[in-house]
Amino acid sequence: MQNAITEVLTGRRVEAVNGGGGLALRLDGPVTVRVAHEFRFAAPSFAAPSEVEHFFPALTVRPTPSLLALVGRTVGAARVTPAGGLELGFAEGGALSVPPHALVAPWSVLTPEGAVCAGLPGGEVRWTEPGGA
């Protein structure tokens, strides 16, 4: 089920945003979305078109004010793209997009028990819970 990620993430509230060698969005549950490679974030702007920020975690991520503003927001939509990327839309506006990568695992979704789903090199997606494929 390529888009079972919707069931795992939709409706969860962002509790913390952390940077460093990647991006970590800690959601209630607890569930963590980790991004280890480049990603884009389109922050909502009510006065003008959305501003898109492009991040490269290999260069260290410092959460910007727009990323930090995700705290308290709810994941309104989540999907794994046909190419193996991850897209998150937030109910209060904003979207995060992680493209697949040929050589590295760009994203993962984790619980205290371990990884639930991960984007692997070459766009493959691996599920570790029954029902995912």
Coordinates of C-alpha atoms in Angstrom, one line a residue:
M1 CA 0.0 0.0 0.0
Q2 CA 2.0 2.9 -1.3
N3 CA 0.0 5.6 0.5
A4 CA -0.7 3.9 3.8
I5 CA 1.6 6.7 5.1
T6 CA -1.6 8.8 5.0
E7 CA -3.0 6.6 7.8
V8 CA 0.3 6.8 9.8
L9 CA 0.8 10.6 9.7
T10 CA -2.5 12.4 8.9
G11 CA -4.0 14.1 11.9
R12 CA -0.9 14.1 14.0
R13 CA 0.3 17.4 15.6
V14 CA 3.9 18.6 15.3
E15 CA 5.4 18.8 18.8
A16 CA 9.0 19.8 17.9
V17 CA 11.2 20.7 14.9
N18 CA 14.9 19.9 15.2
G19 CA 17.9 20.4 12.9
G20 CA 21.5 19.4 12.8
G21 CA 22.6 16.8 10.4
G22 CA 19.1 16.5 9.1
L23 CA 15.5 17.6 9.9
A24 CA 13.4 15.9 12.5
L25 CA 9.7 16.6 12.9
R26 CA 8.5 15.0 16.2
L27 CA 4.8 14.4 16.0
D28 CA 2.4 13.3 18.7
G29 CA 2.0 9.5 19.0
P30 CA 5.0 9.6 19.3
V31 CA 6.1 9.5 15.6
T32 CA 9.2 11.2 14.1
V33 CA 9.7 12.1 10.5
R34 CA 13.4 12.3 9.7
V35 CA 14.8 13.9 6.6
A36 CA 18.4 13.1 5.8
H37 CA 18.7 14.7 2.4
E38 CA 17.5 17.8 0.5
F39 CA 14.0 18.9 0.9
R40 CA 11.7 21.9 0.1
F41 CA 9.3 23.7 2.4
A42 CA 6.6 25.9 1.1
A43 CA 5.6 28.2 4.0
P44 CA 2.1 29.6 3.9
S45 CA 1.8 33.3 3.3
F46 CA -1.5 35.0 3.7
A47 CA -0.3 38.3 2.2
A48 CA 1.7 37.0 -0.8
P49 CA 2.4 33.7 -2.6
S50 CA 4.0 31.0 -0.6
E51 CA 7.8 31.2 -0.1
V52 CA 9.7 28.0 -0.9
E53 CA 12.8 27.3 1.1
H54 CA 15.3 24.6 -0.2
F55 CA 17.4 22.8 2.4
F56 CA 20.4 20.6 2.2
P57 CA 20.9 18.6 5.4
A58 CA 24.4 17.6 4.4
L59 CA 25.3 21.2 5.0
T60 CA 23.5 21.1 8.4
V61 CA 19.9 22.2 8.9
R62 CA 19.1 25.2 11.1
P63 CA 15.3 25.4 11.4
T64 CA 14.1 28.7 10.0
P65 CA 11.3 30.6 11.6
S66 CA 8.9 29.2 9.0
L67 CA 9.9 25.6 9.9
L68 CA 9.7 26.3 13.6
A69 CA 6.2 27.7 13.0
L70 CA 5.2 24.1 12.2
V71 CA 5.1 23.4 16.0
G72 CA 1.4 23.0 16.9
R73 CA 0.3 22.4 13.3
T74 CA -1.4 19.2 12.2
V75 CA -0.4 17.0 9.3
G76 CA -3.4 17.3 6.9
A77 CA -2.1 15.2 4.1
A78 CA 0.7 12.7 3.6
R79 CA 1.8 10.6 0.7
V80 CA 4.6 8.7 -0.8
T81 CA 5.1 9.8 -4.4
P82 CA 5.2 7.2 -7.2
A83 CA 9.0 7.9 -7.4
G84 CA 9.6 7.2 -3.7
G85 CA 9.5 10.8 -2.3
L86 CA 7.6 12.0 0.7
E87 CA 5.1 14.9 0.7
L88 CA 3.5 16.4 3.8
G89 CA 0.8 19.0 3.7
F90 CA -0.2 20.8 6.9
A91 CA -3.9 21.6 7.7
E92 CA -3.0 25.2 8.7
G93 CA -1.0 25.7 5.4
G94 CA 2.5 24.8 4.2
A95 CA 4.0 21.8 2.5
L96 CA 7.2 19.8 2.9
S97 CA 8.5 17.8 0.0
V98 CA 11.4 15.3 0.1
P99 CA 12.4 14.0 -3.3
P100 CA 13.8 10.5 -3.8
H101 CA 17.5 10.1 -4.2
A102 CA 19.6 7.6 -6.3
L103 CA 22.3 7.0 -3.6
V104 CA 20.9 7.8 -0.1
A105 CA 17.9 7.1 2.0
P106 CA 16.4 10.6 2.1
W107 CA 13.6 10.1 4.6
S108 CA 12.1 7.8 7.3
V109 CA 9.1 7.6 9.6
L110 CA 9.9 6.2 13.1
T111 CA 8.1 5.2 16.3
P112 CA 9.8 4.2 19.6
E113 CA 9.7 0.6 18.3
G114 CA 11.7 1.5 15.1
A115 CA 11.1 2.5 11.5
V116 CA 7.6 2.2 10.1
C117 CA 8.5 3.3 6.6
A118 CA 11.6 4.6 4.9
G119 CA 12.5 6.0 1.5
L120 CA 15.6 4.0 0.3
P121 CA 18.2 4.7 -2.3
G122 CA 16.8 4.5 -5.9
G123 CA 13.3 5.5 -4.8
E124 CA 12.4 2.1 -3.2
V125 CA 10.1 2.4 -0.1
R126 CA 10.3 -0.1 2.7
W127 CA 7.6 -0.8 5.2
T128 CA 8.2 -2.6 8.5
E129 CA 4.7 -3.0 9.8
P130 CA 2.2 -5.6 8.5
G131 CA -0.1 -4.2 5.9
G132 CA 2.5 -1.9 4.3
A133 CA 4.2 -2.8 1.0

